[in-house]
Structure formats: C-alpha cells, structure tokens
Amino acid sequence: MLTFNDPGKLQAWCRLRRQKGEKIALIPTMGYLHEGHLSLIAAAKRKNATQIVVSVFVNPTQFGPNEDYDKYPRDEKADVTKCRKAGATAMFFPTPRNMYPEDYSVFVNEDRLSATLCGARRPGHFRGVCTVVAKLFNIVHPHFAMFGQKDFQQVQVIRRMVRDLNFDVEIAMAPIVREKSGLALSSRNTYLSDAERTSALAISEALRTLRRKMHKVSKLPAGDVKKQILAHLVKNGLKPDYVEAVDAETLAPSETIRKGVAVMIAAYAGKTRLIDNTII
Ligand code: PAF
C-alpha cells in the first residue's frame, strides 16, 4: 500500500492508474478509522475497484469555531495498519497547508439541501465538506466514491454537488455499521463516558422501534412519531438537537412516515453530538 502527502503526487499517480485502465475508488475520511470505514473498503472491493484510495484529513473548513477540530481523535499509524489489512491500495494524508494554502479563496456552496437539519445547526459545515470533497475528486478523479449512510444528509449534498457541477464520479452509499448494542459507529463515540454511551443507545432504539412499527403499517403521522422519539431521547438523558422526517431525495419535511422518507436524529450525549437515521 502506498501513502501520499502531496496532492500533486497523488494526482499524477491516479492519472497514470486511470490511463492503464484501472478502476479507482475513493473513500474520503477524517481518520480514526473504525469498522464503518472498513466496510466502505469492502464495498469498494465488491464494486471491482482495482485501486482503493483512502484519504485521511481532519478538514478544518467543516468545523465551526466552537466545535471539536482540535480534539478530534487522530491515529495515523493505526489507520495505516487497518487500511492495509482491509485491502486499500493507497492512502492520502494531506496537511491543512497543502490543502489550503495561506491565500486559499475558493469554496463550494450547496444552497438547498444544506439549509436544513445539520446544515441549519452547523453553519458553514457543508460548505467545508463540499469544498474538500470537490478537491479530493479533482486530485484522485475516482470512478466512484464511497460514503456511509450515517451521514445521510452529507451523501445527498454531495450527490447534488456532483450533479450540479458535472463531476465525473459515481457516489455510492453503504449501510450504517452498528455496534451489537445498536449504537451507530462513529469516531466521536470515543468521547462518550460509560453513562453517556448507555444514554446514546436510546437513539438507535427509537429508530429500531420505528422500523418495527413500519413493518405492520404503510404510513404513520410524522408529528406523533417525532413526539414519541423526542420523549424517548429525553427520558434516557439525551438532549435532542432535532428529530425530523424528511423526503429522502429532497430532504423537505414530510407530514407522514412512509416509503421514501428518512427519519433523521441528532442528539447530544453530554457534550458529544451524535447523529443517526433510518430510511423507510
Ligand atoms: O464524513 C466525513 O468523514 C467527512 O465529512 C468527509 C466526507 C471525509 C469530508 O471531510
């Protein structure tokens, strides 16, 4: 497995691989890799990628001033070991300076899908995500890029960016990977105390209960379901940020929960903000 720090060198290497007829997958990450990330490598293999490039970059432009950029967990050595074992063929560890030179001045804004849910609570977040992902697409020029469903709004925002800016890349989404307890895997889970981790289970429990109900009926009123989920989160010591039922394509609020609707949750366990979702 090769490792790169310099965007130009990775770009030249990827160009050559493409010219040789290879199929390139990109897996953008912020590192501190877990089974969720490794499932993306496995999915890329199943899609017959011959080169799987994993980028590891804690992207400063997607963090707000009071967010966890400085304390975001980092462990490059462990990430390299995990990626090598999982079958990645190249890793990219750029520095903030070589992604964003001092006089950096171009950003990508997606205005519609970013205006709601996490985008409304984290101003500038998706501008940072779109910008860095656009840069990664231009550096690697992958045939496809893999993202996890846990960040469902992110996937839809990136799909919109790809459509509207005519990027030549397929966006593939892989299912959420969960601990046995149901907790969705996230690098941020490492912040949780034992008590917070127990509280956090209420999020996946609420979604599981909803999925079970939806096996028996074709629709439910979103207002009632939202109230029930909010009450369950609060009862378990969480501070909900939002519980929303949205159309999975447009992310517009939905009055009913039915096929094609995504139920999205963000909630704080202590100071840690967790997100999870289910698509009916
Ligand atoms: O999902 C993430 O880890 C990040 O938002 C991404 C896509 C790697 C961009 O920094």
Short mmCIF file of C-alpha atoms and ligand atoms in Angstrom, two decimals:
data_model
loop_
_atom_site.label_atom_id
_atom_site.label_comp_id
_atom_site.label_asym_id
_atom_site.label_seq_id
_atom_site.Cartn_x
_atom_site.Cartn_y
_atom_site.Cartn_z
CA MET A 1 0.00 0.00 0.00
CA LEU A 2 1.32 3.42 -0.98
CA THR A 3 0.99 6.57 1.14
CA PHE A 4 0.93 10.12 -0.20
CA ASN A 5 1.04 13.53 1.47
CA ASP A 6 1.37 15.70 -1.59
CA PRO A 7 -1.82 16.31 -3.65
CA GLY A 8 0.17 16.72 -6.90
CA LYS A 9 1.97 13.39 -6.48
CA LEU A 10 -1.26 11.52 -5.73
CA GLN A 11 -2.93 13.23 -8.69
CA ALA A 12 -0.11 12.17 -11.04
CA TRP A 13 -0.20 8.58 -9.72
CA CYS A 14 -4.01 8.37 -10.08
CA ARG A 15 -3.84 9.77 -13.61
CA LEU A 16 -1.40 7.04 -14.58
CA ARG A 17 -3.56 4.33 -12.97
CA ARG A 18 -6.59 5.58 -14.91
CA GLN A 19 -4.62 5.61 -18.17
CA LYS A 20 -3.69 1.97 -17.52
CA GLY A 21 -7.42 1.17 -17.40
CA GLU A 22 -7.70 0.70 -13.65
CA LYS A 23 -10.93 1.35 -11.73
CA ILE A 24 -10.31 3.83 -8.92
CA ALA A 25 -12.39 4.11 -5.75
CA LEU A 26 -12.05 6.99 -3.32
CA ILE A 27 -13.02 6.72 0.34
CA PRO A 28 -12.83 10.16 1.95
CA THR A 29 -12.47 10.01 5.77
CA MET A 30 -11.29 12.08 8.69
CA GLY A 31 -9.37 9.11 10.09
CA TYR A 32 -9.56 7.32 13.44
CA LEU A 33 -10.96 4.54 11.32
CA HIS A 34 -13.50 2.02 12.57
CA GLU A 35 -15.45 -0.90 11.11
CA GLY A 36 -17.81 1.55 9.39
CA HIS A 37 -14.92 2.93 7.32
CA LEU A 38 -13.55 -0.56 6.69
CA SER A 39 -16.97 -1.63 5.39
CA LEU A 40 -16.56 1.06 2.72
CA ILE A 41 -13.29 -0.55 1.62
CA ALA A 42 -15.05 -3.93 1.45
CA ALA A 43 -17.87 -2.38 -0.59
CA ALA A 44 -15.34 -0.80 -2.98
CA LYS A 45 -13.77 -4.23 -3.50
CA ARG A 46 -17.19 -5.71 -4.25
CA LYS A 47 -17.64 -2.98 -6.87
CA ASN A 48 -14.44 -4.26 -8.51
CA ALA A 49 -12.20 -1.28 -7.80
CA THR A 50 -8.61 -2.14 -8.67
CA GLN A 51 -7.24 0.86 -6.75
CA ILE A 52 -8.82 1.91 -3.44
CA VAL A 53 -7.62 5.29 -2.20
CA VAL A 54 -8.47 6.20 1.42
CA SER A 55 -7.97 9.86 2.31
CA VAL A 56 -7.46 10.82 5.95
CA PHE A 57 -7.85 14.52 6.61
CA VAL A 58 -9.47 16.29 9.54
CA ASN A 59 -10.81 19.07 7.39
CA PRO A 60 -10.64 22.38 9.27
CA THR A 61 -13.12 24.17 6.99
CA GLN A 62 -16.06 21.96 8.02
CA PHE A 63 -15.72 22.66 11.76
CA GLY A 64 -17.37 25.65 13.42
CA PRO A 65 -15.35 27.86 15.79
CA ASN A 66 -16.77 26.13 18.90
CA GLU A 67 -16.60 22.60 17.53
CA ASP A 68 -14.13 19.78 18.17
CA TYR A 69 -11.49 20.34 15.44
CA ASP A 70 -8.58 20.35 17.90
CA LYS A 71 -9.71 17.40 19.94
CA TYR A 72 -11.00 15.28 17.01
CA PRO A 73 -9.28 11.88 17.54
CA ARG A 74 -6.31 11.13 15.31
CA ASP A 75 -4.18 7.96 14.97
CA GLU A 76 -2.37 7.78 11.63
CA LYS A 77 -0.36 4.69 12.47
CA ALA A 78 -3.42 2.64 13.40
CA ASP A 79 -5.25 3.95 10.31
CA VAL A 80 -2.44 2.72 8.05
CA THR A 81 -2.45 -0.73 9.66
CA LYS A 82 -6.23 -1.05 9.37
CA CYS A 83 -6.34 0.10 5.74
CA ARG A 84 -3.51 -2.19 4.68
CA LYS A 85 -5.26 -5.16 6.30
CA ALA A 86 -8.62 -4.23 4.75
CA GLY A 87 -7.12 -4.07 1.25
CA ALA A 88 -6.79 -0.36 0.46
CA THR A 89 -4.05 0.24 -2.11
CA ALA A 90 -3.21 3.88 -1.35
CA MET A 91 -3.67 6.37 1.47
CA PHE A 92 -3.60 10.16 1.35
CA PHE A 93 -2.60 12.19 4.39
CA PRO A 94 -2.50 15.82 3.25
CA THR A 95 -1.65 18.63 5.65
CA PRO A 96 -4.04 21.58 6.17
CA ARG A 97 -1.44 23.80 4.50
CA ASN A 98 -1.15 21.74 1.33
CA MET A 99 -4.95 21.54 1.00
CA TYR A 100 -5.49 25.19 1.93
CA PRO A 101 -2.53 27.48 1.12
CA GLU A 102 -2.45 30.73 3.10
CA ASP A 103 -4.23 32.72 0.37
CA TYR A 104 -6.81 29.98 -0.38
CA SER A 105 -10.00 31.63 -1.66
CA VAL A 106 -12.37 29.19 -3.46
CA PHE A 107 -15.25 27.38 -1.72
CA VAL A 108 -18.15 25.24 -2.93
CA ASN A 109 -21.62 26.06 -1.60
CA GLU A 110 -24.63 23.80 -1.97
CA ASP A 111 -27.53 26.07 -1.04
CA ARG A 112 -30.65 23.96 -0.91
CA LEU A 113 -30.14 20.59 0.83
CA SER A 114 -27.57 22.16 3.17
CA ALA A 115 -30.09 24.64 4.54
CA THR A 116 -31.79 22.12 6.81
CA LEU A 117 -31.00 19.52 9.54
CA CYS A 118 -27.26 19.52 10.38
CA GLY A 119 -26.62 22.33 7.89
CA ALA A 120 -29.00 24.64 9.78
CA ARG A 121 -27.35 23.82 13.11
CA ARG A 122 -23.75 23.86 11.87
CA PRO A 123 -23.41 26.96 9.65
CA GLY A 124 -20.66 26.52 7.06
CA HIS A 125 -20.31 22.78 7.72
CA PHE A 126 -21.45 21.58 4.29
CA ARG A 127 -19.54 24.38 2.57
CA GLY A 128 -16.40 22.88 4.14
CA VAL A 129 -17.46 19.33 3.24
CA CYS A 130 -18.29 20.20 -0.39
CA THR A 131 -15.06 22.13 -0.79
CA VAL A 132 -12.80 19.37 0.49
CA VAL A 133 -14.69 16.61 -1.33
CA ALA A 134 -14.54 18.60 -4.60
CA LYS A 135 -10.79 18.98 -4.11
CA LEU A 136 -10.41 15.24 -3.42
CA PHE A 137 -12.41 14.43 -6.55
CA ASN A 138 -10.11 16.66 -8.60
CA ILE A 139 -6.98 15.15 -7.05
CA VAL A 140 -7.99 11.48 -7.34
CA HIS A 141 -10.52 11.62 -10.22
CA PRO A 142 -12.07 8.37 -8.95
CA HIS A 143 -14.56 6.29 -10.92
CA PHE A 144 -16.65 6.15 -7.75
CA ALA A 145 -16.54 7.42 -4.18
CA MET A 146 -17.98 5.60 -1.16
CA PHE A 147 -19.77 7.31 1.73
CA GLY A 148 -21.62 5.92 4.76
CA GLN A 149 -25.37 6.31 5.28
CA LYS A 150 -24.83 7.53 8.85
CA ASP A 151 -24.07 10.93 7.29
CA PHE A 152 -27.11 10.72 5.02
CA GLN A 153 -27.52 14.48 4.57
CA GLN A 154 -23.85 14.67 3.60
CA VAL A 155 -24.37 11.97 0.95
CA GLN A 156 -27.33 13.83 -0.54
CA VAL A 157 -25.49 17.18 -0.52
CA ILE A 158 -22.50 15.59 -2.27
CA ARG A 159 -24.77 13.90 -4.83
CA ARG A 160 -26.29 17.31 -5.56
CA MET A 161 -22.85 18.88 -5.91
CA VAL A 162 -21.82 16.11 -8.32
CA ARG A 163 -25.00 16.60 -10.37
CA ASP A 164 -24.92 20.38 -10.45
CA LEU A 165 -21.17 20.77 -11.07
CA ASN A 166 -20.99 17.84 -13.52
CA PHE A 167 -18.36 15.90 -11.62
CA ASP A 168 -17.46 12.71 -13.46
CA VAL A 169 -17.85 10.39 -10.45
CA GLU A 170 -20.43 7.94 -9.14
CA ILE A 171 -21.47 8.36 -5.50
CA ALA A 172 -22.12 5.07 -3.71
CA MET A 173 -23.62 4.79 -0.24
CA ALA A 174 -23.03 1.90 2.19
CA PRO A 175 -25.32 0.97 5.10
CA ILE A 176 -24.74 2.18 8.66
CA VAL A 177 -22.50 -0.14 10.66
CA ARG A 178 -23.60 -0.57 14.28
CA GLU A 179 -22.17 -1.99 17.46
CA LYS A 180 -24.03 -5.06 18.79
CA SER A 181 -25.80 -2.63 21.14
CA GLY A 182 -27.23 -0.79 18.12
CA LEU A 183 -25.07 2.33 18.52
CA ALA A 184 -24.02 3.62 15.08
CA LEU A 185 -20.22 3.55 14.76
CA SER A 186 -18.61 6.98 14.80
CA SER A 187 -15.10 8.23 15.57
CA ARG A 188 -16.81 10.61 18.01
CA ASN A 189 -18.09 7.67 20.14
CA THR A 190 -14.65 7.73 21.72
CA TYR A 191 -15.69 10.93 23.58
CA LEU A 192 -18.52 9.11 25.39
CA SER A 193 -18.36 8.16 29.08
CA ASP A 194 -19.94 4.82 30.02
CA ALA A 195 -23.10 6.58 31.20
CA GLU A 196 -23.33 8.66 28.01
CA ARG A 197 -22.81 5.56 25.89
CA THR A 198 -25.75 3.91 27.66
CA SER A 199 -27.92 7.01 27.10
CA ALA A 200 -26.85 7.10 23.45
CA LEU A 201 -28.46 3.70 22.83
CA ALA A 202 -31.85 5.45 23.01
CA ILE A 203 -31.20 6.87 19.51
CA SER A 204 -30.86 3.53 17.73
CA GLU A 205 -33.57 2.01 19.94
CA ALA A 206 -36.02 4.69 18.79
CA LEU A 207 -35.18 4.05 15.14
CA ARG A 208 -35.44 0.28 15.61
CA THR A 209 -38.86 0.63 17.24
CA LEU A 210 -40.00 2.79 14.34
CA ARG A 211 -38.74 0.29 11.74
CA ARG A 212 -40.60 -2.48 13.57
CA LYS A 213 -43.82 -0.46 13.51
CA MET A 214 -43.36 0.26 9.80
CA HIS A 215 -43.33 -3.49 9.08
CA LYS A 216 -47.01 -3.52 10.10
CA VAL A 217 -48.37 -0.28 8.58
CA SER A 218 -47.70 1.63 5.38
CA LYS A 219 -47.68 5.09 6.98
CA LEU A 220 -47.65 6.92 10.30
CA PRO A 221 -48.19 10.59 11.16
CA ALA A 222 -44.74 12.17 11.45
CA GLY A 223 -45.80 14.56 14.23
CA ASP A 224 -46.78 11.72 16.60
CA VAL A 225 -43.65 9.69 15.83
CA LYS A 226 -41.40 12.72 16.36
CA LYS A 227 -43.03 13.39 19.75
CA GLN A 228 -42.54 9.76 20.83
CA ILE A 229 -38.89 9.72 19.74
CA LEU A 230 -38.14 13.07 21.43
CA ALA A 231 -39.71 11.81 24.67
CA HIS A 232 -37.65 8.59 24.49
CA LEU A 233 -34.40 10.52 23.96
CA VAL A 234 -35.09 12.93 26.81
CA LYS A 235 -36.17 10.12 29.17
CA ASN A 236 -32.78 8.50 28.57
CA GLY A 237 -30.79 11.61 29.42
CA LEU A 238 -30.08 12.89 25.89
CA LYS A 239 -30.53 16.45 24.66
CA PRO A 240 -32.19 16.22 21.23
CA ASP A 241 -30.93 18.64 18.60
CA TYR A 242 -33.52 17.54 16.06
CA VAL A 243 -35.80 14.66 15.14
CA GLU A 244 -37.11 15.12 11.60
CA ALA A 245 -38.97 13.10 8.99
CA VAL A 246 -37.86 14.23 5.54
CA ASP A 247 -38.24 13.16 1.95
CA ALA A 248 -35.09 11.11 1.30
CA GLU A 249 -34.44 12.81 -2.06
CA THR A 250 -35.24 16.46 -1.37
CA LEU A 251 -34.80 16.50 2.43
CA ALA A 252 -38.05 18.51 2.59
CA PRO A 253 -40.11 17.86 5.77
CA SER A 254 -42.67 15.07 5.42
CA GLU A 255 -46.04 15.01 7.24
CA THR A 256 -46.16 11.23 7.08
CA ILE A 257 -43.63 8.50 7.61
CA ARG A 258 -43.84 6.15 4.65
CA LYS A 259 -41.64 4.56 1.99
CA GLY A 260 -39.07 7.07 0.71
CA VAL A 261 -38.92 9.05 3.95
CA ALA A 262 -35.78 9.35 6.07
CA VAL A 263 -36.10 9.80 9.80
CA MET A 264 -33.10 11.80 10.98
CA ILE A 265 -31.93 12.27 14.56
CA ALA A 266 -29.22 14.45 16.11
CA ALA A 267 -28.84 14.47 19.88
CA TYR A 268 -26.27 15.35 22.49
CA ALA A 269 -24.99 12.79 24.99
CA GLY A 270 -23.23 15.18 27.35
CA LYS A 271 -21.19 17.43 25.04
CA THR A 272 -21.00 14.86 22.22
CA ARG A 273 -23.30 15.38 19.27
CA LEU A 274 -24.44 12.09 17.73
CA ILE A 275 -26.40 11.53 14.52
CA ASP A 276 -28.29 8.53 13.21
CA ASN A 277 -31.09 7.85 10.72
CA THR A 278 -33.23 5.28 9.03
CA ILE A 279 -34.63 5.32 5.51
CA ILE A 280 -38.05 3.74 5.21
O1 PAF B 1 -17.66 12.17 6.61
C1 PAF B 1 -16.52 12.61 6.81
O2 PAF B 1 -15.70 11.97 7.47
C2 PAF B 1 -16.14 13.96 6.25
O3 PAF B 1 -17.20 14.85 6.28
C3 PAF B 1 -15.53 13.88 4.83
C4 PAF B 1 -16.53 13.36 3.82
C5 PAF B 1 -14.31 12.97 4.85
C6 PAF B 1 -15.08 15.26 4.37
O4 PAF B 1 -14.11 15.80 5.22
#
